[in-house]
Amino acid sequence: MKYIYIKTWGCQMNEYDSSMIARYLEKTGQYLITQKTEQADILVLNTCSIREKAQEKLFHQLGRWKTLKSKNPTIIIAVGGCVATQEGKEIIKRAKHVDIIFGTQSLHKLPKMISEVEKNKKFMIDISFPQLDKFNYSLPIKTKGYTALVSIMEGCNKYCSFCVVPYTRGKEISRPSDDILFEVASLAEKGIREINLLGQNVNAYQGVTFNGKTCFFSELLRLISEIDGIDRIRFTTSNPLEFTDDIIEVYKDTPKLVSFLHLPVQSGSNKILQLMKRSYTIEKYEKIIEKLLKARPNIQISSDFIVGFPGESKEDFKQTINFIKKINFDMSYSFIYSSRPGTPASEMKDEINLKEKKERLYILQDCINKQTMSWSRRMLGSTQSVLVEGISKNNSMQIYGKTENNRIVNFYGPLEIIGQFAQVQINEVHTHNLQGILL
């Protein structure tokens, strides 16, 4: 038996991919997963290219692993994920100690690639896009906790001017609906109570059914809600461009779908949205929120924002802040714009200095944080349905769980209710968590 260490950077899709890598390798019966790099015979790095200087971050990590390999030359180093797909053989030019480069769609080939390297001592690369082949292998589903990620589609066709995803993940392609339903049902049998559906644009899902018809995202949500044992459904991430009325209708009649939606907008300025090639307007976004609130009056919205995009004036930024207040977003992921090689935005003239960008990010995050706290204070005295996940990290005498709107609640209760839903009254509100009383 050999030991594999997997390091993951980036989004939930990367986390899901890393879990698949672990399952592919363990299925061979030749490998065990370890959490210690010094114990590993094979080091796997699953990369992300979204953030600034992703390539430099990769080579810094490979430099640290080079030290391990100099002590033990038999160690195999494999680099996968978005940066691997984007850079390909360029990686080996700077890091000759790398043995394998694999792409986002060739995870399933990793066991064979490792075997080839062990046998022939030859560098291997496969960054092809064989379209969903990685899902076409029977794998035992491993679970940890009571929530699970399930990928329903890959890739993106939107080609936003700042984004590398279409180049690293390929075009949109949806998994067959029956495959997804089988995976969710299998997870439910193993005790999973909450499912989070993943995709670069989940609302663009169009999976083939057993009889050759097309299953759209709204139908998939309803089918999953009928699976016994699954009591809570989330999804991430969506594009406002395809958040259609049939999806909004699901919020009316499917209570298992949470009253919390992450819907990235990126900017509150139509001018900047046009430069980003987002293909929708602020007015269209507002209309979606208006319809959602009619379908589910208690829904809370989180979003993504990019600050300091090329061409963003002080007036554009002011429009974004006003928009945040108007929608009253609960939470957000917000970043300073960073140029990604090969994207159209990387050719745009960026005249905003870093100091100004940092100031804008601080103002935006401060605004969101105040709104997050305001939403949390509204929960004081309310009764929340909490999926109990384990012993509290802050107080070993308490247990904790998550509310529908993604708040962690710590409270006193018996260990027997871990893995179940509990009714908890909120009696204290803190910045990063809530305190409650089990009813």
CSV table of N, CA, C and O in Angstrom, one decimal, residues 185-265:
chain,number,residue,atom,x,y,z
A,185,ALA,N,-29.6,9.6,-4.0
A,185,ALA,CA,-30.3,8.5,-3.3
A,185,ALA,C,-29.3,7.6,-2.5
A,185,ALA,O,-29.6,7.3,-1.4
A,186,SER,N,-28.2,7.4,-3.1
A,186,SER,CA,-27.2,6.6,-2.4
A,186,SER,C,-26.6,7.3,-1.2
A,186,SER,O,-26.4,6.8,-0.1
A,187,LEU,N,-26.5,8.6,-1.3
A,187,LEU,CA,-26.0,9.5,-0.2
A,187,LEU,C,-27.0,9.5,0.9
A,187,LEU,O,-26.7,9.4,2.1
A,188,ALA,N,-28.3,9.6,0.5
A,188,ALA,CA,-29.4,9.6,1.5
A,188,ALA,C,-29.4,8.3,2.3
A,188,ALA,O,-29.6,8.3,3.5
A,189,GLU,N,-29.1,7.2,1.6
A,189,GLU,CA,-29.1,5.9,2.3
A,189,GLU,C,-27.9,5.8,3.3
A,189,GLU,O,-28.0,5.1,4.3
A,190,LYS,N,-26.9,6.6,3.1
A,190,LYS,CA,-25.7,6.7,4.0
A,190,LYS,C,-25.8,7.7,5.1
A,190,LYS,O,-24.9,8.0,5.8
A,191,GLY,N,-27.0,8.3,5.2
A,191,GLY,CA,-27.3,9.3,6.3
A,191,GLY,C,-27.1,10.8,5.9
A,191,GLY,O,-27.3,11.6,6.8
A,192,ILE,N,-26.9,11.1,4.7
A,192,ILE,CA,-26.8,12.5,4.3
A,192,ILE,C,-28.2,13.1,4.3
A,192,ILE,O,-29.1,12.6,3.8
A,193,ARG,N,-28.3,14.3,4.9
A,193,ARG,CA,-29.6,15.0,5.0
A,193,ARG,C,-29.7,16.2,4.2
A,193,ARG,O,-30.8,16.7,3.9
A,194,GLU,N,-28.5,16.8,3.8
A,194,GLU,CA,-28.5,18.0,3.0
A,194,GLU,C,-27.6,17.9,1.8
A,194,GLU,O,-26.5,17.4,1.9
A,195,ILE,N,-28.1,18.3,0.6
A,195,ILE,CA,-27.4,18.2,-0.6
A,195,ILE,C,-27.1,19.6,-1.2
A,195,ILE,O,-27.9,20.5,-1.1
A,196,ASN,N,-25.8,19.8,-1.6
A,196,ASN,CA,-25.5,21.0,-2.3
A,196,ASN,C,-25.1,20.7,-3.7
A,196,ASN,O,-24.1,20.1,-4.0
A,197,LEU,N,-25.9,21.1,-4.7
A,197,LEU,CA,-25.7,20.8,-6.1
A,197,LEU,C,-24.7,21.8,-6.7
A,197,LEU,O,-24.8,23.0,-6.5
A,198,LEU,N,-23.7,21.3,-7.4
A,198,LEU,CA,-22.6,22.1,-7.9
A,198,LEU,C,-22.5,22.2,-9.4
A,198,LEU,O,-22.9,21.3,-10.1
A,199,GLY,N,-22.1,23.4,-9.8
A,199,GLY,CA,-21.8,23.6,-11.3
A,199,GLY,C,-21.4,25.0,-11.4
A,199,GLY,O,-21.6,25.9,-10.6
A,200,GLN,N,-20.7,25.3,-12.5
A,200,GLN,CA,-20.3,26.7,-12.8
A,200,GLN,C,-21.5,27.5,-13.1
A,200,GLN,O,-21.6,28.7,-12.7
A,201,ASN,N,-22.6,27.0,-13.7
A,201,ASN,CA,-23.9,27.6,-13.9
A,201,ASN,C,-25.0,26.6,-13.7
A,201,ASN,O,-25.5,26.1,-14.7
A,202,VAL,N,-25.3,26.3,-12.5
A,202,VAL,CA,-26.3,25.2,-12.3
A,202,VAL,C,-27.6,25.4,-12.9
A,202,VAL,O,-28.3,24.5,-13.3
A,203,ASN,N,-28.0,26.7,-13.0
A,203,ASN,CA,-29.3,27.0,-13.6
A,203,ASN,C,-29.4,26.8,-15.1
A,203,ASN,O,-30.4,26.9,-15.7
A,204,ALA,N,-28.2,26.5,-15.7
A,204,ALA,CA,-28.2,26.2,-17.1
A,204,ALA,C,-28.2,24.7,-17.4
A,204,ALA,O,-28.2,24.2,-18.5
A,205,TYR,N,-28.5,23.9,-16.3
A,205,TYR,CA,-28.5,22.5,-16.4
A,205,TYR,C,-29.5,22.0,-17.4
A,205,TYR,O,-30.7,22.4,-17.4
A,206,GLN,N,-29.1,21.1,-18.3
A,206,GLN,CA,-30.0,20.4,-19.2
A,206,GLN,C,-29.5,19.0,-19.4
A,206,GLN,O,-28.8,18.7,-20.4
A,207,GLY,N,-29.9,18.1,-18.5
A,207,GLY,CA,-29.4,16.7,-18.5
A,207,GLY,C,-30.4,15.8,-19.3
A,207,GLY,O,-31.6,16.0,-19.3
A,208,VAL,N,-29.8,14.8,-19.9
A,208,VAL,CA,-30.6,13.8,-20.7
A,208,VAL,C,-31.3,12.9,-19.7
A,208,VAL,O,-30.7,12.5,-18.7
A,209,THR,N,-32.5,12.5,-19.9
A,209,THR,CA,-33.2,11.5,-19.1
A,209,THR,C,-33.1,10.1,-19.7
A,209,THR,O,-32.6,9.9,-20.8
A,210,PHE,N,-33.6,9.1,-18.9
A,210,PHE,CA,-33.5,7.7,-19.4
A,210,PHE,C,-34.2,7.5,-20.7
A,210,PHE,O,-33.8,6.6,-21.5
A,211,ASN,N,-35.2,8.3,-21.0
A,211,ASN,CA,-35.9,8.1,-22.3
A,211,ASN,C,-35.5,9.1,-23.4
A,211,ASN,O,-36.2,9.3,-24.4
A,212,GLY,N,-34.3,9.8,-23.2
A,212,GLY,CA,-33.8,10.6,-24.2
A,212,GLY,C,-34.3,12.1,-24.2
A,212,GLY,O,-33.9,12.9,-25.1
A,213,LYS,N,-35.2,12.4,-23.3
A,213,LYS,CA,-35.7,13.8,-23.2
A,213,LYS,C,-34.7,14.6,-22.4
A,213,LYS,O,-33.7,14.2,-21.8
A,214,THR,N,-35.1,15.9,-22.2
A,214,THR,CA,-34.2,16.9,-21.5
A,214,THR,C,-34.8,17.2,-20.2
A,214,THR,O,-36.0,17.5,-20.1
A,215,CYS,N,-34.0,17.1,-19.1
A,215,CYS,CA,-34.4,17.4,-17.8
A,215,CYS,C,-33.8,18.8,-17.5
A,215,CYS,O,-32.6,18.9,-17.5
A,216,PHE,N,-34.6,19.8,-17.2
A,216,PHE,CA,-34.1,21.1,-16.9
A,216,PHE,C,-33.9,21.2,-15.4
A,216,PHE,O,-34.3,20.4,-14.6
A,217,PHE,N,-33.2,22.3,-15.0
A,217,PHE,CA,-32.8,22.5,-13.6
A,217,PHE,C,-34.0,22.5,-12.6
A,217,PHE,O,-34.0,21.8,-11.6
A,218,SER,N,-35.1,23.2,-13.0
A,218,SER,CA,-36.2,23.2,-12.1
A,218,SER,C,-36.8,21.8,-11.9
A,218,SER,O,-37.2,21.5,-10.7
A,219,GLU,N,-36.9,21.0,-12.9
A,219,GLU,CA,-37.4,19.6,-12.8
A,219,GLU,C,-36.4,18.8,-11.9
A,219,GLU,O,-36.9,18.0,-11.1
A,220,LEU,N,-35.1,19.0,-12.1
A,220,LEU,CA,-34.2,18.2,-11.3
A,220,LEU,C,-34.3,18.5,-9.8
A,220,LEU,O,-34.3,17.6,-9.0
A,221,LEU,N,-34.5,19.8,-9.5
A,221,LEU,CA,-34.7,20.2,-8.1
A,221,LEU,C,-36.0,19.5,-7.5
A,221,LEU,O,-35.9,19.0,-6.3
A,222,ARG,N,-37.0,19.4,-8.2
A,222,ARG,CA,-38.3,18.8,-7.7
A,222,ARG,C,-38.0,17.3,-7.6
A,222,ARG,O,-38.5,16.7,-6.6
A,223,LEU,N,-37.3,16.6,-8.5
A,223,LEU,CA,-37.1,15.2,-8.4
A,223,LEU,C,-36.2,14.9,-7.2
A,223,LEU,O,-36.5,13.9,-6.5
A,224,ILE,N,-35.2,15.7,-6.9
A,224,ILE,CA,-34.3,15.4,-5.8
A,224,ILE,C,-35.1,15.6,-4.5
A,224,ILE,O,-34.9,14.9,-3.5
A,225,SER,N,-36.0,16.6,-4.5
A,225,SER,CA,-36.8,16.8,-3.3
A,225,SER,C,-37.7,15.6,-2.9
A,225,SER,O,-38.2,15.5,-1.8
A,226,GLU,N,-38.0,14.8,-3.9
A,226,GLU,CA,-38.8,13.6,-3.6
A,226,GLU,C,-38.1,12.4,-3.0
A,226,GLU,O,-38.6,11.4,-2.7
A,227,ILE,N,-36.7,12.5,-2.9
A,227,ILE,CA,-35.9,11.4,-2.4
A,227,ILE,C,-36.0,11.4,-0.9
A,227,ILE,O,-35.7,12.4,-0.2
A,228,ASP,N,-36.4,10.3,-0.4
A,228,ASP,CA,-36.5,10.1,1.1
A,228,ASP,C,-35.2,10.3,1.8
A,228,ASP,O,-34.2,9.8,1.3
A,229,GLY,N,-35.2,11.0,2.9
A,229,GLY,CA,-33.9,11.2,3.6
A,229,GLY,C,-33.3,12.6,3.4
A,229,GLY,O,-32.6,13.1,4.2
A,230,ILE,N,-33.5,13.1,2.1
A,230,ILE,CA,-32.9,14.4,1.8
A,230,ILE,C,-33.9,15.5,2.2
A,230,ILE,O,-35.0,15.5,1.7
A,231,ASP,N,-33.6,16.3,3.2
A,231,ASP,CA,-34.5,17.3,3.7
A,231,ASP,C,-34.1,18.7,3.5
A,231,ASP,O,-34.9,19.6,3.8
A,232,ARG,N,-32.9,18.9,2.9
A,232,ARG,CA,-32.5,20.3,2.6
A,232,ARG,C,-31.7,20.3,1.3
A,232,ARG,O,-30.8,19.5,1.1
A,233,ILE,N,-32.0,21.2,0.4
A,233,ILE,CA,-31.3,21.3,-0.9
A,233,ILE,C,-30.8,22.7,-1.1
A,233,ILE,O,-31.5,23.7,-1.0
A,234,ARG,N,-29.5,22.8,-1.4
A,234,ARG,CA,-28.9,24.0,-1.8
A,234,ARG,C,-28.3,23.9,-3.2
A,234,ARG,O,-28.1,22.7,-3.7
A,235,PHE,N,-27.9,25.0,-3.8
A,235,PHE,CA,-27.1,24.9,-5.1
A,235,PHE,C,-26.2,26.1,-5.2
A,235,PHE,O,-26.5,27.2,-4.7
A,236,THR,N,-25.1,25.9,-5.9
A,236,THR,CA,-24.2,27.0,-6.2
A,236,THR,C,-23.3,26.6,-7.4
A,236,THR,O,-23.0,25.4,-7.5
A,237,THR,N,-23.1,27.4,-8.3
A,237,THR,CA,-23.5,28.8,-8.3
A,237,THR,C,-24.4,29.1,-9.5
A,237,THR,O,-24.4,28.3,-10.4
A,238,SER,N,-25.0,30.2,-9.5
A,238,SER,CA,-26.0,30.5,-10.6
A,238,SER,C,-25.6,31.8,-11.4
A,238,SER,O,-24.8,32.6,-10.9
A,239,ASN,N,-26.1,31.9,-12.5
A,239,ASN,CA,-25.9,33.1,-13.3
A,239,ASN,C,-27.3,33.8,-13.5
A,239,ASN,O,-28.2,33.1,-14.0
A,240,PRO,N,-27.4,35.1,-13.2
A,240,PRO,CA,-28.7,35.8,-13.4
A,240,PRO,C,-29.3,35.7,-14.8
A,240,PRO,O,-30.5,35.7,-15.0
A,241,LEU,N,-28.4,35.5,-15.8
A,241,LEU,CA,-28.8,35.5,-17.2
A,241,LEU,C,-29.8,34.3,-17.4
A,241,LEU,O,-30.7,34.5,-18.2
A,242,GLU,N,-29.7,33.2,-16.6
A,242,GLU,CA,-30.5,32.1,-16.9
A,242,GLU,C,-31.3,31.7,-15.6
A,242,GLU,O,-31.7,30.5,-15.5
A,243,PHE,N,-31.5,32.6,-14.7
A,243,PHE,CA,-32.4,32.4,-13.6
A,243,PHE,C,-33.8,32.6,-14.0
A,243,PHE,O,-34.4,33.6,-13.8
A,244,THR,N,-34.4,31.6,-14.6
A,244,THR,CA,-35.7,31.7,-15.3
A,244,THR,C,-36.9,31.5,-14.4
A,244,THR,O,-36.7,31.1,-13.2
A,245,ASP,N,-38.0,31.9,-14.9
A,245,ASP,CA,-39.3,31.8,-14.0
A,245,ASP,C,-39.6,30.4,-13.5
A,245,ASP,O,-40.1,30.3,-12.5
A,246,ASP,N,-39.2,29.4,-14.3
A,246,ASP,CA,-39.6,28.0,-13.9
A,246,ASP,C,-38.7,27.6,-12.7
A,246,ASP,O,-39.2,26.9,-11.8
A,247,ILE,N,-37.5,28.2,-12.5
A,247,ILE,CA,-36.7,28.0,-11.3
A,247,ILE,C,-37.3,28.7,-10.2
A,247,ILE,O,-37.4,28.1,-9.0
A,248,ILE,N,-37.7,29.9,-10.4
A,248,ILE,CA,-38.4,30.7,-9.3
A,248,ILE,C,-39.6,30.0,-8.8
A,248,ILE,O,-39.9,30.0,-7.6
A,249,GLU,N,-40.4,29.4,-9.7
A,249,GLU,CA,-41.6,28.7,-9.3
A,249,GLU,C,-41.3,27.6,-8.3
A,249,GLU,O,-42.2,27.2,-7.5
A,250,VAL,N,-40.2,26.9,-8.4
A,250,VAL,CA,-39.8,25.8,-7.5
A,250,VAL,C,-39.8,26.3,-6.0
A,250,VAL,O,-40.2,25.6,-5.1
A,251,TYR,N,-39.5,27.6,-5.8
A,251,TYR,CA,-39.5,28.1,-4.5
A,251,TYR,C,-40.9,28.2,-3.9
A,251,TYR,O,-41.1,28.2,-2.7
A,252,LYS,N,-41.9,28.2,-4.7
A,252,LYS,CA,-43.3,28.2,-4.2
A,252,LYS,C,-43.7,26.9,-3.7
A,252,LYS,O,-44.5,26.9,-2.7
A,253,ASP,N,-43.3,25.8,-4.3
A,253,ASP,CA,-43.9,24.5,-3.9
A,253,ASP,C,-42.9,23.4,-3.5
A,253,ASP,O,-43.2,22.3,-3.3
A,254,THR,N,-41.6,23.8,-3.2
A,254,THR,CA,-40.6,22.9,-2.8
A,254,THR,C,-39.9,23.4,-1.5
A,254,THR,O,-38.9,24.0,-1.6
A,255,PRO,N,-40.5,23.1,-0.4
A,255,PRO,CA,-40.0,23.6,0.9
A,255,PRO,C,-38.6,23.1,1.2
A,255,PRO,O,-37.9,23.7,2.0
A,256,LYS,N,-38.2,22.0,0.7
A,256,LYS,CA,-36.8,21.4,0.9
A,256,LYS,C,-35.7,22.3,0.3
A,256,LYS,O,-34.6,22.3,0.7
A,257,LEU,N,-36.1,23.1,-0.7
A,257,LEU,CA,-35.1,24.1,-1.3
A,257,LEU,C,-35.0,25.2,-0.3
A,257,LEU,O,-36.0,25.9,0.1
A,258,VAL,N,-33.8,25.5,0.2
A,258,VAL,CA,-33.6,26.5,1.3
A,258,VAL,C,-34.0,27.9,0.9
A,258,VAL,O,-33.9,28.3,-0.3
A,259,SER,N,-34.3,28.7,1.9
A,259,SER,CA,-34.6,30.1,1.6
A,259,SER,C,-33.4,31.0,1.7
A,259,SER,O,-33.3,32.0,2.4
A,260,PHE,N,-32.4,30.5,1.0
A,260,PHE,CA,-31.1,31.2,0.9
A,260,PHE,C,-30.5,31.0,-0.5
A,260,PHE,O,-30.4,29.8,-0.9
A,261,LEU,N,-30.2,32.0,-1.2
A,261,LEU,CA,-29.7,31.9,-2.6
A,261,LEU,C,-28.4,32.7,-2.8
A,261,LEU,O,-28.4,33.9,-2.4
A,262,HIS,N,-27.4,32.1,-3.4
A,262,HIS,CA,-26.2,32.8,-3.8
A,262,HIS,C,-26.3,33.1,-5.3
A,262,HIS,O,-26.3,32.1,-6.1
A,263,LEU,N,-26.5,34.3,-5.6
A,263,LEU,CA,-26.7,34.7,-7.0
A,263,LEU,C,-25.7,35.9,-7.3
A,263,LEU,O,-25.9,37.0,-7.1
A,264,PRO,N,-24.5,35.5,-7.9
A,264,PRO,CA,-23.5,36.5,-8.2
A,264,PRO,C,-23.9,37.6,-9.1
A,264,PRO,O,-24.5,37.3,-10.2
A,265,VAL,N,-23.6,38.8,-8.8
A,265,VAL,CA,-24.0,40.0,-9.6
A,265,VAL,C,-22.7,40.7,-10.1
A,265,VAL,O,-22.7,41.2,-11.2
